[in-house]
Amino acid sequence: MEFFLQQTVNGLTLGSVYALLALGYSMVYGILKLLNFAHGEVYMFGAFAGYGMLTILGGSSALVVPVWLALVLMFLAAILASSAIGVALERFAYRPLRQSTRIAPLISAIGASFFLQAAALLMFTANSRTFNTPQLIAIDSGIPFGPIRVWMVRVLVIVTSFVLMVLLYLWVNRTKTGKAVRAVSFDREAAAMMGIDVDKVIVVVFLIGSALAGIGGVMVGLVFGRIFHIMGFVAGLKAFTAAVLGGIGSIPGAMLGGLMIGLAEAFTTGYISSTFQNLIVFGLLIVVLLIRPSGLLGRPELVKV
Amino acid sequence: MNDQAPLLALKDVNTYYGQIHILQGISMEIKAGELVCLLGGNASGKSTTLKTILGIVTPRSGTVEFQGMDVTSKSTTFRIGHGMAIVPENRRLFAPMTVLENLEMGAYLREDDFSEDLNDVYELFPLLAERKHQLAGTLSGGEQQMVAMGRALMSKPKLLLMDEPSMGLAPVLVEQSFEIIQRVHRAGVSILMVEQNANMALSIADHGYVLATGRIVLAGEAAALAADEGLKKAYLGR
Ligand SMILES: Nc1ncnc2c1ncn2[C@@H]1O[C@H](COP(=O)(O)OP(=O)(O)OP(=O)(O)O)[C@@H](O)[C@H]1O
Ligand SMILES: [Mg+2]
């Protein structure tokens, strides 16, 4: 029981981060029909920005500000860095190709991904960094969950992600700009015919998706400790899988897919072996797509009327 | 702004899609308060004319003037903000959004309170009030047409562009939609309407233009055009 709960918490932690990342893939795909290959790198830069802020503030062992303030500043740094990179990607790698063939922006995305990885290698070297989070927030701090205790950092990650997802969901469904995002995603030209500034809406989507990825990057650094310049590749692949599993273009789908992949990974690692992790995750994807080709919560291509 | 100027004027407009020359020197005018219809066979450039007016496509040469302002290089957002609105060809509703959300998108650029205009739309189309939380994609063709009209009216346009508003409707619904168009027109909205039902369109219009392969081949008072036998044979195929 204890072990099961422990794995559940692991899965939820990991799944929350995948979900945050998957949202970015899903929203960008929804609005541009583009797989933003460089999204994993946006997340990686967020992690490094958070680490950089932590270092500036004295590092985990010699912090010069209160812990809560350090966390806030780390997340802010990540949001700033990631959204700046995301918006730059849109502006320079994707927008110039918007009128061209569908494959051109995808190739540009792959190129941008390599470019950002190489830039990170030059800036940060190939050495990994560690957050040393237990020195910030004691490992035995936390809240009881049945027979186990959940480390405060994990609580923070799960609760923050959940709150962010609810806020995003409300934003997309209740606010004017959120509704414009849905309108542009469905029919860009019709949205323009309503006076919606399509370029602006696309920028907002990149801004939000990238900010969420940056937050995810800091979360991973906090929970799992190590960050490195190619961390975005595998995480990006998993999060993209989560987005497809949940139904690409669907926001609740990205959340569900992220949590499912996180849980599947945690249980495979816990009960079978980490060797089988990817086998199970991608096996799950294949099974779901065979049964529901548009993903769990995705709608089959709605005919434009 | 100049009171003498027509509400809308196209001057020698040439629009291309890639290398293909679609609009070949179009000039036309709509005065405030007029209902003008734009006729022509398939692929003659009617929709392209409306898209050029709205700024969805930019002409390679010529000018589009709206309320005495040269808007040729202005964005669609600018033009809609200054009083244009469109009922697009095939309606182009946001199918996965509710009726109400579709209407709200029509009011996208408005910063003021539009609840009164929403009520006006519901008064014009009482059915939409009942269906406001239904997804637009699940409405019947006639109902979708009402949403498309209502959505365009939500911006309180001075100039309403309509691209085949009666397309795909049963004859009785076509009549109803013409009645609605006249009501909107009488309420003071200037209208440029593209229509396949040439006779019906001319019967409610003040002026008409006839397009053929991207050129205006006939223009004049609606009544005169309606009586023009040559026009029917040559360009309207009836
Ligand atoms: N986006 C586009 N790209 C390339 N060619 C286009 C595009 N849109 C329209 N055309 C071409 O421009 C010409 C005029 O099209 P337009 O839609 O303006 O005609 P129309 O008069 O509205 O026809 P219909 O009565 O069938 O609606 C057509 O030959 C069409 O194929
Ligand atoms: Mg047309």
XYZ file of C-alpha atoms and ligand atoms in Angstrom, chain B residues 47 89 163-164, ligand 2:
5
model
C -15.970 36.827 -53.033
C -19.437 32.771 -47.911
C -21.551 36.777 -49.437
C -24.452 34.676 -50.697
Mg -17.929 33.403 -53.869
